[in-house]
Tab-separated table of C-alpha atoms (C1' of nucleotides) and ligand atoms in Angstrom:
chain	number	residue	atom	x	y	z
A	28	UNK	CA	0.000	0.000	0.000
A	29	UNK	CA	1.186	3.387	-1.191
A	30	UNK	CA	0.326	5.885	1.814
A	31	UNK	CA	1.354	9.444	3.400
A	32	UNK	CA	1.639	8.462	7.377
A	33	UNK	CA	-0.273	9.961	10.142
A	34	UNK	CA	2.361	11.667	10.912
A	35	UNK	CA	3.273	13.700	7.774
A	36	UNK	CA	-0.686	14.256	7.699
A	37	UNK	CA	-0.368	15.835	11.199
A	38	UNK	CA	3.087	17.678	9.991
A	39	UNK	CA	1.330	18.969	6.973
A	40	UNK	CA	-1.841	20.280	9.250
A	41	UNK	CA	0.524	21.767	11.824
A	42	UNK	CA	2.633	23.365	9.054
A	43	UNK	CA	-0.601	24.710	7.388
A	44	UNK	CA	-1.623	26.166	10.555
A	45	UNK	CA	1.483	27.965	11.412
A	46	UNK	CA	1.788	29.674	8.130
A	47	UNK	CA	-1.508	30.765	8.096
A	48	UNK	CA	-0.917	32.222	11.674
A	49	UNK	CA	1.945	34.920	10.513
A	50	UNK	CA	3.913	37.286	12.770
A	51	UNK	CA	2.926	35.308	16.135
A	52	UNK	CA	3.925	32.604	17.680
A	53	UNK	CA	1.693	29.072	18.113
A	54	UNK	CA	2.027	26.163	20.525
A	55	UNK	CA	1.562	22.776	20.043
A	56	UNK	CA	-1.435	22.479	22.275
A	57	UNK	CA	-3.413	24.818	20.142
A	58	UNK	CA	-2.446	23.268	16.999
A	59	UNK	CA	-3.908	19.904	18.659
A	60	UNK	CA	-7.109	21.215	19.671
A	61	UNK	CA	-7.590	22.944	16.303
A	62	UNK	CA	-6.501	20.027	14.491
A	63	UNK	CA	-7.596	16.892	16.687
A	64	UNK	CA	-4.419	15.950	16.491
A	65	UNK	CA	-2.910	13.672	19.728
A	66	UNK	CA	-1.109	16.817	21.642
A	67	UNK	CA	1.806	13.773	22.570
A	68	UNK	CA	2.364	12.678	19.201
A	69	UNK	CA	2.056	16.132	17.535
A	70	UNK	CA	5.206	17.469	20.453
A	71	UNK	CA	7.201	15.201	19.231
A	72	UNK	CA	6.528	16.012	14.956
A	73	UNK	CA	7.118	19.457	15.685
A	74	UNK	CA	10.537	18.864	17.775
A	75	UNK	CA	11.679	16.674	14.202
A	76	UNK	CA	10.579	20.145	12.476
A	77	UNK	CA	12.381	22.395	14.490
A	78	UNK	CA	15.544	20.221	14.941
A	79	UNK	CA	15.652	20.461	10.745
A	80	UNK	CA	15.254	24.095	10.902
A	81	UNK	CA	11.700	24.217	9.298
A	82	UNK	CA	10.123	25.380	12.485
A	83	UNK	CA	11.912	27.620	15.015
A	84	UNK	CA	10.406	27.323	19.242
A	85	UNK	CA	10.565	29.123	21.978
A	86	UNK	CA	10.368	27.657	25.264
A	87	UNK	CA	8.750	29.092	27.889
A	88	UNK	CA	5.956	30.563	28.714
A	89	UNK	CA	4.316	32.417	25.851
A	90	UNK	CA	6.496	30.447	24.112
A	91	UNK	CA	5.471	28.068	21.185
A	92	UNK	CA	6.341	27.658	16.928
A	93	UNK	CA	7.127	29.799	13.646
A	94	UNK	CA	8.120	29.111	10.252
A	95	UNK	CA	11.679	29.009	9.763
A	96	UNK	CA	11.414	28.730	5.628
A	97	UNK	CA	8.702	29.571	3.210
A	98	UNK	CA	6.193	26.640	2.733
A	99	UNK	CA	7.494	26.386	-0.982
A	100	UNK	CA	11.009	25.849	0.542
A	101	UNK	CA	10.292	22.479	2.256
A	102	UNK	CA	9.493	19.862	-0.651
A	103	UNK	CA	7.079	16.942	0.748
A	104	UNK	CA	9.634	14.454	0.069
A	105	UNK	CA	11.924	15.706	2.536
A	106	UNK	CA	9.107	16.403	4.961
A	107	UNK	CA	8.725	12.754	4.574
A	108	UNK	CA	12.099	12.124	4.942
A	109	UNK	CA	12.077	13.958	8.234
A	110	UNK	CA	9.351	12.973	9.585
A	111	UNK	CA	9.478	8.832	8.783
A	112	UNK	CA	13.090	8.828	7.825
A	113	UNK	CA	14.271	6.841	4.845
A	114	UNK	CA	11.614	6.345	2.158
A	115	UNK	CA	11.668	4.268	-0.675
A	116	UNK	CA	9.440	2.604	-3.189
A	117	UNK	CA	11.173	-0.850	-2.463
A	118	UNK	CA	12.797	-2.127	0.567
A	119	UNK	CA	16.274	-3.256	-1.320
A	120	UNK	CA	16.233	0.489	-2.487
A	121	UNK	CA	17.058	2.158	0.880
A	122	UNK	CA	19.957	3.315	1.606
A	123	UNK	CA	20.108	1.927	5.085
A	124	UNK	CA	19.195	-1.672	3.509
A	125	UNK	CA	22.335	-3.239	4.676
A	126	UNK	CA	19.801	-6.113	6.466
A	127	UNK	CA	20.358	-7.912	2.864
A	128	UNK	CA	17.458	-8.232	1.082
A	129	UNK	CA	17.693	-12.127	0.137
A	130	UNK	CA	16.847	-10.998	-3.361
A	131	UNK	CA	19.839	-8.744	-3.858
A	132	UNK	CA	20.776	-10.868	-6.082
A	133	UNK	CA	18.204	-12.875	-8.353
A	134	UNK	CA	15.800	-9.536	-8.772
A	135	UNK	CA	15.141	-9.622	-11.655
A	136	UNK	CA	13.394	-6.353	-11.426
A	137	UNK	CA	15.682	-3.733	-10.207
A	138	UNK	CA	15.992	-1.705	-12.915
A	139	UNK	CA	12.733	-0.615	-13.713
A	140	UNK	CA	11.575	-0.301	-10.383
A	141	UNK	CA	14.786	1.790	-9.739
A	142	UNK	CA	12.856	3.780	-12.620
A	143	UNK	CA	10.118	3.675	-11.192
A	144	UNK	CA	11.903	5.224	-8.051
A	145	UNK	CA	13.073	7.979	-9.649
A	146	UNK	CA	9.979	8.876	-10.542
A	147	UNK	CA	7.796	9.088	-7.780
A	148	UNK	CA	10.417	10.389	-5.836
A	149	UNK	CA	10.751	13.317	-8.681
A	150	UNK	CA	6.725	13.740	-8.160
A	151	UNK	CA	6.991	14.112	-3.760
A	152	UNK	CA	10.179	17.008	-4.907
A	153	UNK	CA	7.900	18.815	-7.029
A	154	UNK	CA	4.752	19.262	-4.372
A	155	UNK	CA	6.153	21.294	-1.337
A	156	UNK	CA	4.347	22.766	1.626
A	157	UNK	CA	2.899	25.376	-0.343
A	158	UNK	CA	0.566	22.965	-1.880
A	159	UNK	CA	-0.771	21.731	1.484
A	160	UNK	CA	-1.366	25.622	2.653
B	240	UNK	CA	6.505	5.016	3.974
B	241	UNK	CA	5.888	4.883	0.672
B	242	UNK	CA	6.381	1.287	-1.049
B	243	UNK	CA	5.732	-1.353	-3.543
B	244	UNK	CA	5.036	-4.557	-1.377
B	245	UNK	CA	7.272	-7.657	-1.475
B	246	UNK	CA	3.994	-9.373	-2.544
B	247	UNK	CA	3.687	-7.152	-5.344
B	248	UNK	CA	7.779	-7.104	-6.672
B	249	UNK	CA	7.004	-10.972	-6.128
B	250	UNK	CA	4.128	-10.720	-8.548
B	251	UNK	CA	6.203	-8.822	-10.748
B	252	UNK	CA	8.983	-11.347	-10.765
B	253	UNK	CA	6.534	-14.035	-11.805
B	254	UNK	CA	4.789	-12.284	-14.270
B	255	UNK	CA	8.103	-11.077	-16.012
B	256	UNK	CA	9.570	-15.223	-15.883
B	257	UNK	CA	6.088	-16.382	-17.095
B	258	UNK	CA	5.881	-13.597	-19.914
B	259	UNK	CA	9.444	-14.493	-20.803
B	260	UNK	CA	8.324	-18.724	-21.376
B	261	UNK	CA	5.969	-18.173	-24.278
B	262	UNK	CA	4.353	-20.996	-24.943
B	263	UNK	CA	4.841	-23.173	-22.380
B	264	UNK	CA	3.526	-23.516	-19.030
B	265	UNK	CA	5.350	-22.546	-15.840
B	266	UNK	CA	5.175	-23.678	-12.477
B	267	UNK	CA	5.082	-22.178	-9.138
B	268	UNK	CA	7.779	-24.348	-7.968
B	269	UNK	CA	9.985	-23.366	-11.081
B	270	UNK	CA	9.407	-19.682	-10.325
B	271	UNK	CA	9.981	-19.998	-7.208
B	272	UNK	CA	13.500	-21.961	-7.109
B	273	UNK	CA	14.511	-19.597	-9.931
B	274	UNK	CA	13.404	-16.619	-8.423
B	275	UNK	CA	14.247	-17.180	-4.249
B	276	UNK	CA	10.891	-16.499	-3.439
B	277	UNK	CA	8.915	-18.304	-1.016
B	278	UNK	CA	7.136	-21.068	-2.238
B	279	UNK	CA	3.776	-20.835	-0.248
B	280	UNK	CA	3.528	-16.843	-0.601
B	281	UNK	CA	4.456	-17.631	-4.477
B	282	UNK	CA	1.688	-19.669	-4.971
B	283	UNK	CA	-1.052	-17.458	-2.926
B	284	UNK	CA	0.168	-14.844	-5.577
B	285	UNK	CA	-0.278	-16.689	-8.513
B	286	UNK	CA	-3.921	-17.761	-6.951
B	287	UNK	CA	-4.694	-14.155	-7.250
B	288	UNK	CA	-3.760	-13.443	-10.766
B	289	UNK	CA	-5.272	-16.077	-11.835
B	290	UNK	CA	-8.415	-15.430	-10.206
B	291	UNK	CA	-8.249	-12.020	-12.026
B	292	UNK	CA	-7.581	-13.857	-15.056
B	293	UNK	CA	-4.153	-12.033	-15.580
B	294	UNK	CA	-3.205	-15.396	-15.804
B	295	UNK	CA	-4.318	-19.155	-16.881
B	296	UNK	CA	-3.746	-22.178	-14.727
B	297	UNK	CA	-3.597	-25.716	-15.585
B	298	UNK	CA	-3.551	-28.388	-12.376
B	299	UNK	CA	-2.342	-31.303	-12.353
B	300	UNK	CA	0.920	-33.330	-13.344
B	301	UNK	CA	2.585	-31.054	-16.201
B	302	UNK	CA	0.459	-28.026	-15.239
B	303	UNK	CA	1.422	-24.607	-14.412
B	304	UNK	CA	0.679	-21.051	-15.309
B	305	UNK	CA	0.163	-19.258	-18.301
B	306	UNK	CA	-0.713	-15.484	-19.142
B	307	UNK	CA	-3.943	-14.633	-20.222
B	308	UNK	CA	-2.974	-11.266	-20.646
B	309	UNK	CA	-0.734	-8.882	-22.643
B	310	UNK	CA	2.237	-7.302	-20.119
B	311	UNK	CA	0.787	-4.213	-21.566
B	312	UNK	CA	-2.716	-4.904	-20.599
B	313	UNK	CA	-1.668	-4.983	-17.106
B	314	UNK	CA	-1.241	-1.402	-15.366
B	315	UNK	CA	1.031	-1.657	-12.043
B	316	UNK	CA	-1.757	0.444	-10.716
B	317	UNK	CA	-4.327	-2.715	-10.866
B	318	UNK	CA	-1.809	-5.102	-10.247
B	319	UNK	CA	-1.379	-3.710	-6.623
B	320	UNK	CA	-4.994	-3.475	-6.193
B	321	UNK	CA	-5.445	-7.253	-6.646
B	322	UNK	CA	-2.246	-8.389	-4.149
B	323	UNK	CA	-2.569	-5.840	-1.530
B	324	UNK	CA	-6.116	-4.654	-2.323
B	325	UNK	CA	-7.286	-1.197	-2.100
B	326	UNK	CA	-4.251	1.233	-2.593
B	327	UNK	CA	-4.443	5.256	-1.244
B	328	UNK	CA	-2.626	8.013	-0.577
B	329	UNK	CA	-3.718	8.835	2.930
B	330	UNK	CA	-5.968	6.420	5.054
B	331	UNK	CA	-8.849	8.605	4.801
B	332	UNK	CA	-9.142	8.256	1.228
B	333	UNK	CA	-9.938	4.547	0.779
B	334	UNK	CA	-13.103	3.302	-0.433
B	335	UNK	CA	-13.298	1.010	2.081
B	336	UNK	CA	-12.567	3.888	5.198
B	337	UNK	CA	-15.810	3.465	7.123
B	338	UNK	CA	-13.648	3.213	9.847
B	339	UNK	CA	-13.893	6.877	10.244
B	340	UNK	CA	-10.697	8.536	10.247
B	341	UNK	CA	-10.785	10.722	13.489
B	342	UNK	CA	-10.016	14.065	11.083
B	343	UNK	CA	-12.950	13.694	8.748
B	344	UNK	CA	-14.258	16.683	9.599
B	345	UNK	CA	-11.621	18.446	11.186
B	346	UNK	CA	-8.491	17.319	8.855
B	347	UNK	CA	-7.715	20.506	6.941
B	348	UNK	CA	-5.241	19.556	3.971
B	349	UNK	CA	-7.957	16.906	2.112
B	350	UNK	CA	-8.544	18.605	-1.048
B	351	UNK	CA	-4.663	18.961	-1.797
B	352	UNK	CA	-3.968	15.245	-0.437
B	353	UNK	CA	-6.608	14.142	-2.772
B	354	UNK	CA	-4.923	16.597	-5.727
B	355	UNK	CA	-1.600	14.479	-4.964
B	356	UNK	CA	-3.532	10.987	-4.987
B	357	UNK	CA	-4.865	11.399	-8.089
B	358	UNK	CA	-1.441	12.265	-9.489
B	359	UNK	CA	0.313	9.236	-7.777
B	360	UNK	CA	-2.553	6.942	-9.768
B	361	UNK	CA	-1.933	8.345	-12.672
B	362	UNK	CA	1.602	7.515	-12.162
B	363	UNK	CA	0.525	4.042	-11.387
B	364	UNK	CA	-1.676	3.314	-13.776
B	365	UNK	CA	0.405	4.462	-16.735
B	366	UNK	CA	2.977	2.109	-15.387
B	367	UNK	CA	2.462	-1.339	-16.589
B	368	UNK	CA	4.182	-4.697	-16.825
B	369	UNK	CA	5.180	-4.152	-19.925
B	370	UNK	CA	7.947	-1.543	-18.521
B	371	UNK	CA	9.135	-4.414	-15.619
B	372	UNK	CA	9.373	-7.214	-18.543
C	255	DT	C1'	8.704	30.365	42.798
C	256	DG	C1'	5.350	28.402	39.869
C	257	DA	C1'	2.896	28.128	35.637
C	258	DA	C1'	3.343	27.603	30.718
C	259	DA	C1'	5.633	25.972	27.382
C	260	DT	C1'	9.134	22.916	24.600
C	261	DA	C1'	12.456	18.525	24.786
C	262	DG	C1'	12.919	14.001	24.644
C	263	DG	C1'	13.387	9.024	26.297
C	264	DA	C1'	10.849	4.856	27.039
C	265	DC	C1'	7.079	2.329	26.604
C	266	DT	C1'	2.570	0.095	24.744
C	267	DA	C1'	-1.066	-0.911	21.512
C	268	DT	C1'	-2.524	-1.815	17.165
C	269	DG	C1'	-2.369	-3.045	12.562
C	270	DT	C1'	0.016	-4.666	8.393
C	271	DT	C1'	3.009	-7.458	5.913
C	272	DA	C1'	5.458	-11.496	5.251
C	273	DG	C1'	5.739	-16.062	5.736
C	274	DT	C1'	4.237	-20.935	7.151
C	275	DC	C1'	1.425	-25.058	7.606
C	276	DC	C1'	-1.859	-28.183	6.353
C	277	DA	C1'	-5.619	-30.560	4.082
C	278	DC	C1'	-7.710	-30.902	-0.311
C	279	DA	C1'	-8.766	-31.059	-5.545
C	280	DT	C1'	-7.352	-32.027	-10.208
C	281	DT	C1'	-4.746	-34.039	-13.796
C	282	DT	C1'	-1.698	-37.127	-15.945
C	283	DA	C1'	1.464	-40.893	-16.438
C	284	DA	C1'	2.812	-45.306	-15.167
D	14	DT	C1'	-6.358	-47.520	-10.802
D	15	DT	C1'	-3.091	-45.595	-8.211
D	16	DA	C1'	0.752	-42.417	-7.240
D	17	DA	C1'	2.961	-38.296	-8.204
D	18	DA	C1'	2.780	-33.648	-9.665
D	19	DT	C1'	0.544	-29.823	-9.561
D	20	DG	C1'	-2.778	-25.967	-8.244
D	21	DT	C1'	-6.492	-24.288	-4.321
D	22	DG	C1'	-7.429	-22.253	-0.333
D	23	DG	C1'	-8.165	-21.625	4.770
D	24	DA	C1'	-5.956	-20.802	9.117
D	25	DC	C1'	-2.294	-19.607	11.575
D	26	DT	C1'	2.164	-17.267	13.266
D	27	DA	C1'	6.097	-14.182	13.196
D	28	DA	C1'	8.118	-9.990	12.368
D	29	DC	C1'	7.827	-5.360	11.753
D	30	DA	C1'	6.035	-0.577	11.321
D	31	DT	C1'	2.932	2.845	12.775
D	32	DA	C1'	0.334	5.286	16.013
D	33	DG	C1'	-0.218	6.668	20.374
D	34	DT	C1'	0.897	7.236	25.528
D	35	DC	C1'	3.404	8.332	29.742
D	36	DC	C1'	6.581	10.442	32.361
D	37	DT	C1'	10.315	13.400	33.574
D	38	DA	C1'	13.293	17.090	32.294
D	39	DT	C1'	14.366	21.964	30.866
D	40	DT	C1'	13.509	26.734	29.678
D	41	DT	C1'	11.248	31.070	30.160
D	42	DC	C1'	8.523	34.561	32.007
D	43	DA	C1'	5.632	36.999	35.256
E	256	LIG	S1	15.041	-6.840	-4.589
E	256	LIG	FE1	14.380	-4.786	-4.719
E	256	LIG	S2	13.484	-4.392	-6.626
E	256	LIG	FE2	13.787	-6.501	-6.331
E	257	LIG	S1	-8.048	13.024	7.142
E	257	LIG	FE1	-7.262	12.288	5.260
E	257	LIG	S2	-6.211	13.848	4.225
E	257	LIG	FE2	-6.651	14.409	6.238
DNA sequence: TGAAATAGGACTATGTTAGTCCACATTTAA
DNA sequence: TTAAATGTGGACTAACATAGTCCTATTTCA
């Protein structure tokens, strides 16, 4: 199954909500009320944001989250990336895939879906955060 | 995560070997020794395309598979619709999604999640086996 | 100092995917 | 007519990934 997590759902809400809230700051609790998002979970989606620069926080109180790029800075694939890590259309594609796949060696598929790779991956650069907001 | 199931690259293997032995029939077992893919799962695959009459069986001593299709008749799209059944974007989206997603009414990014389904179909669909043969 | 906020580790629950096991049905060749 | 080769299909288990929770810091401000 082809799917965009929970998480980058909730990352794409929380990013949609921040940008439309300009010039002033917005925590995650009010994000998770707003969104019906589970206030645990989101925390922990917006600390991956911040720690890749996307988001900047305050701590504190009156503290809370702003944009640290323009929405059509952040491409969904790397939102992905940060948020799930690795992604790939087929296991033995991953970088990280040391855990050999047992069909390193008799696929007799790689190339195309390598192709096929390329391209979805080329279609997740395209769309950025802009396109969510 | 987004990924093409081992199922499916299983189903693609077989389909390519089968394609590949016009004119005579192949078996599971053959595929399976041949390609390093579990004999059992192999065979449950098969099952499946065969019940969608991508491809022919014949039981019994000297059976085996046969297509019943052209590689080019055969978009990726429905091929992972048959072994992992309904395929979406986003959880929310499937057919099947009675189970209602939490968001439904309060999830704010639909429209553009759907926008990017449709484009990742398209992808899929003009994909066929043709291009993994 | 204490309340409001982020930071982050550890854990649990749930669901999905991958793989296995077993009994059965069909066909053919000996 | 029987045995072997093959497909059929249900039920089960194992392994893994995702989603969600809990708890304890730490920072900041009034
Ligand atoms: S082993 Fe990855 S495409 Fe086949
Ligand atoms: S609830 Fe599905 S796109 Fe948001």
């Amino acid at each position: 199954m082809i799917r965009i997590s929970k998480k980058v759902e909730y990352a794409l809400m929380a990013l949609k909500f921040i940008s439309n809230s300009e010039h002033k700051l917005v925590t995650a609790r009010e994000i998770s009320d707003k969104g019906n998002i589970p206030y645990d979970l989101l925390s922990k989606i917006l600390q991956k944001l911040k720690n890749e620069n996307i988001l900047i926080s305050n701590q504190g109180t009156n503290g809370g989250y702003s944009m640290n790029k323009r929405p059509d800075e952040i491409p969904l694939f790397s939102l992905m990336n940060v948020i799930d890590g690795e992604t790939a259309i087929a296991e033995c594609l991953m970088d990280n895939s040391v855990k050999d796949c047992c069909l390193t060696d008799s696929c007799s598929i790689k190339n195309p879906v390598t192709v096929l790779q390329k391209e979805v991956e080329e279609l997740f650069k395209k769309k950025t955060i802009s396109d969510f907001v």
